[in-house]
C-alpha cells in the first residue's frame, strides 16, 4: 500500500483541475483513499489524511467522517498529531453533536501536560469551542492554570476563563480568587491584556463584581499613564504608539467601572484628558485609541469640559480624509445627539455635507443625524438639503428619508404653504416609497389647511397629469380632488396661476385612474369615492351615476361594495347624499395620538363597531347602508378602540367637552365606581342651544372585546332647545386589561333640520394627562 | 437548526473571521460561536457576495444582518471580521493588520499562495494570536516565538519517523 500523498501534493493536484467536475472527481478519489486508510486504523498517516480532509472541507466538501479521527489524533502522544487533531476538532466538531464530549478527557489530560505548547493547544480549543458541559467539567483545571506562574499559560487561561464564563455564567465566582493579583506590578506585562479582558467580562456580567473591582481604577489609571509616558517599546509598538490594544482595553474597562459612579469617574478624568490630547492622530491606530477615549468620556460621569472635548474630537473626525474615521464619528454623534444636542449642533454643516458621501453607511448615518438636528431655526436650510438628498439617494433610503421629512415638516413647518409644498415635493420625487400611513396623515394635514385647499388641489391635479404611477401621491390627489374639485374647476387659486380645467377633464383623470394598470385596488377605491363626491360638486350627474353603476359589478369586492352603496345612495337615499358628501370638517389632532386614527382610509373596515355586547337597538330610520370609507358611518355609535397597552394610574380625569357643534354640546364627566374602582363611570350631558328641540337623540357605544360596557337609560330622547334642559346618560366602562382607549362616538341626532352628524372624539386614560383632549369634527 | 437562544447568550466580541480571495474562494474560516455547518456555508456565501461587491472607495465597515463587518483587502485576499454592534471598529482594523504582519513575518512577504499551501500553519498562527476572538498577547515577537517553538516540537516529532521511512523500515 503506497503512502498516501502529502498534503501539499494534494493541494497542487486539486488546483490543476480545470472544471468543477474535475475537482470533484479528484476529491472523491482522494476521500475514498482516506476512508480506507482510516478503516485500517493507520496511525502513521492519520495526521496527513486529516490535514488533507481539512483542506477539502474548506473547499466545501463533506468531511464528517473525519471527526472521530480528530479525536484519535488528539489522544496521540505526538505533538504534530495533537496540533492537527485539535485544529480538526475546532473545524469539524461542533457542540451540537455529542461526539464532541469525547474530547473532554483528552483536553483534561493535555491541560496537565508537561509541555506548555500542548497545554496551550488544549486551552485554545476549550476557549474557542468548549460547550457548556465541557466548560463545567474543566473549569477547575482552567482556574488552576490561571494561578500558575507561567505567563504563557496564564494569559491563555485568562481568555479560556472568559469563554467558560460566557458559556456558564454561574461559574464566574470560582475565578474570583485568581483575579486578585492579575494587575499587580510584579506580573509580567504579558498577561495584562488578557487580564483586563477577563476583568471586563466579569464586570459586564455581574453588578457585584463591578462594585468589587471598582477599587482597581487607580491601578488601571497608573498602567495607562505608564503606557503613554513610556518610551519606545518595539515589541508592543504600533506606529509609534505603545501597545494600543492594551490602551483600548483599559479604556473600555474604565468606561464600565466609571459608568454611573462619581468617584471612579473623577479618578479617571485626568488620564482621559491626557489621552485625548496627546494621542498621535496621523494613523488609524491613534484614532482607534481616541475613539475609545471618546466612548468612555461620553459614558461616564465626566465634567462638561471633557465632554465638549470629546465631541470636538468627533467633529475633527468628521473632517478626516479617512472614510472609516468619518463613519465612526457619525455613529458616535448619533448616540450623543440626544444628550449633548447643542454641542453636536455646532457640527451640523459638516454632517450635512456627509449626505453627499459616496459610501452608503456614511450616508445613512448622516441622514439619521441630520433629522436629529433639525429644529425650528434651521428647518428651511436643512429641508433643502434633505429634499435634495431624497432626490438622489438610493431607493433603500427613500422610505426612511420621506418619513423623516414628513415628521420634521410637521413639527417645525414655518408656514402651511411651505408645509404643503414640502409634502408635494416628497410625493412627486419619492412618491412610491412613502409609507402607507403617510396618506391619512397628509390628508388630515391638507384638510386642516383650509386656506390652502385651492392651491393644494391644483398642484396635486397637475402632478397627476404628469404621473399616475406613484400610489400614495395618486391617493392623496384623488382624495383632494374629490373634496375640493369645485375649487379646482372654478380656478380660484390665489397663490398660483390658475389652470384651465373643467368637470369633464377632472372626471376623465379620475376615471383614468380606475382603469389604469398602475393603480392598486386601494387607489381605485379612492378614485371611485372621489368621483362619487364630485356628484355634489359637479353637474355631470349622469356620467357619475354611470361610472358608479358600472363598478357595481366589479370583480374587486371592495370596489363592488362601494359602487353598490353609492348606487343605493343615488336611488334610495338621494336626499341624504348632499349632507353625506359634503366637505369634510377640520379634524383636530390631539397631542397623544396621530391623526391616522381619526381618518379611516385604505378601505379598513371598522370592525370594532361590531364588537359590542351592549349596543342598544337603533330605533332610528336609518342605516342599512354601510360605511362610507371616510370613517363616517350612517349608523350612530361610539367606538372605543384601543391603541396601546399602557397602565393607567388611578387618575381623576377632569370633565371634558366631547362634542360641540351646531348648538349641540355633549360633555363627559368621569368617576371611578365606588365598589369597583376599575370601572369608569362616564356621565354624558347633552345640551342644545339651537331654536329647535332635538328629537330622537340616541347615544350609542361600541367597544373592543376586552372592554365591558353598560349603557344605562338616558334621561330622555329629546334635547330641549335654548339650553332649557339636558339629556343625561350614564355609561359604565370596565377596562380589565387597562388598555389605553380612545372613544370615537358618533351621535345621530335627527332633527327636522339636521341630518346625520358624525363625531369623532377620544378619551385617553393615560397617566399624567391632565387634559385628555377631545377632537370633535 | 440553529439554537437562537444559545447564540444570543454567547455575547462574543468577534463572532468569526474569514479570509477569501477576489474570486470568492475561501482560504480560512474561524468561527468563535457555535454555528451549524449549513448556516456557516450560507453566511459565508452571502457575506462574500456582499463584500466583493463593495467598491474600493467605500469604508471598511458595513452592517450585515445584526452584525458589523470589518474588512480589509491585502493584495488578493480579503480579511473579514464580524463583530458585535458595540465594538470599536478602528481597533478591529488594527487586529486584522497585526494578523497580517504575523503572517508576513512568518512566511516572509506573505502572499495568497502561502496561505493556500500552508493553511494549517495560518490557522496555527491565528490560534496563537487570538482566542475566542480576543488577543492573547500584544507582542508580535512573543507570538512568533511561540509558533517557532511549537514548530520545533513538531520537527522533533517528525524527524525520527522520516529517517526510518527513508531506510524502508517504516
mmCIF file of N, CA and C in Angstrom, chain A residues 185 219-231 242 247 271:
data_model
loop_
_atom_site.group_PDB
_atom_site.id
_atom_site.type_symbol
_atom_site.label_atom_id
_atom_site.label_comp_id
_atom_site.label_asym_id
_atom_site.label_seq_id
_atom_site.Cartn_x
_atom_site.Cartn_y
_atom_site.Cartn_z
ATOM 1 N N UNK A 185 2.003 44.777 39.804
ATOM 2 C CA UNK A 185 3.224 45.163 39.085
ATOM 3 C C UNK A 185 4.168 43.989 38.870
ATOM 4 N N UNK A 219 -5.239 51.739 39.864
ATOM 5 C CA UNK A 219 -4.205 50.911 39.252
ATOM 6 C C UNK A 219 -4.257 50.979 37.732
ATOM 7 N N UNK A 220 -5.470 50.905 37.221
ATOM 8 C CA UNK A 220 -5.648 50.957 35.772
ATOM 9 C C UNK A 220 -5.178 52.296 35.233
ATOM 10 N N UNK A 221 -5.526 53.351 35.970
ATOM 11 C CA UNK A 221 -5.109 54.678 35.542
ATOM 12 C C UNK A 221 -3.581 54.758 35.487
ATOM 13 N N UNK A 222 -2.955 54.154 36.487
ATOM 14 C CA UNK A 222 -1.482 54.187 36.554
ATOM 15 C C UNK A 222 -0.872 53.435 35.374
ATOM 16 N N UNK A 223 -1.420 52.273 35.105
ATOM 17 C CA UNK A 223 -0.892 51.463 34.000
ATOM 18 C C UNK A 223 -1.025 52.227 32.677
ATOM 19 N N UNK A 224 -2.186 52.843 32.501
ATOM 20 C CA UNK A 224 -2.426 53.592 31.271
ATOM 21 C C UNK A 224 -1.454 54.757 31.162
ATOM 22 N N UNK A 225 -1.251 55.408 32.279
ATOM 23 C CA UNK A 225 -0.333 56.540 32.282
ATOM 24 C C UNK A 225 1.073 56.093 31.877
ATOM 25 N N UNK A 226 1.496 54.973 32.457
ATOM 26 C CA UNK A 226 2.832 54.461 32.127
ATOM 27 C C UNK A 226 2.962 54.156 30.654
ATOM 28 N N UNK A 227 1.911 53.621 30.109
ATOM 29 C CA UNK A 227 1.929 53.289 28.685
ATOM 30 C C UNK A 227 2.166 54.531 27.831
ATOM 31 N N UNK A 228 1.436 55.588 28.216
ATOM 32 C CA UNK A 228 1.528 56.798 27.400
ATOM 33 C C UNK A 228 2.893 57.458 27.561
ATOM 34 N N UNK A 229 3.370 57.446 28.791
ATOM 35 C CA UNK A 229 4.619 58.158 29.057
ATOM 36 C C UNK A 229 5.848 57.369 28.650
ATOM 37 N N UNK A 230 5.674 56.059 28.584
ATOM 38 C CA UNK A 230 6.861 55.232 28.411
ATOM 39 C C UNK A 230 7.503 55.471 27.059
ATOM 40 N N UNK A 231 8.752 55.100 27.009
ATOM 41 C CA UNK A 231 9.481 55.277 25.757
ATOM 42 C C UNK A 231 9.102 54.203 24.754
ATOM 43 N N UNK A 242 2.473 53.111 22.044
ATOM 44 C CA UNK A 242 2.740 51.938 22.880
ATOM 45 C C UNK A 242 1.495 51.124 23.105
ATOM 46 N N UNK A 247 -4.114 49.711 25.592
ATOM 47 C CA UNK A 247 -4.703 51.007 25.922
ATOM 48 C C UNK A 247 -6.212 50.968 25.721
ATOM 49 N N UNK A 271 -6.600 61.326 33.261
ATOM 50 C CA UNK A 271 -5.943 60.451 32.282
ATOM 51 C C UNK A 271 -6.695 60.490 30.958
#
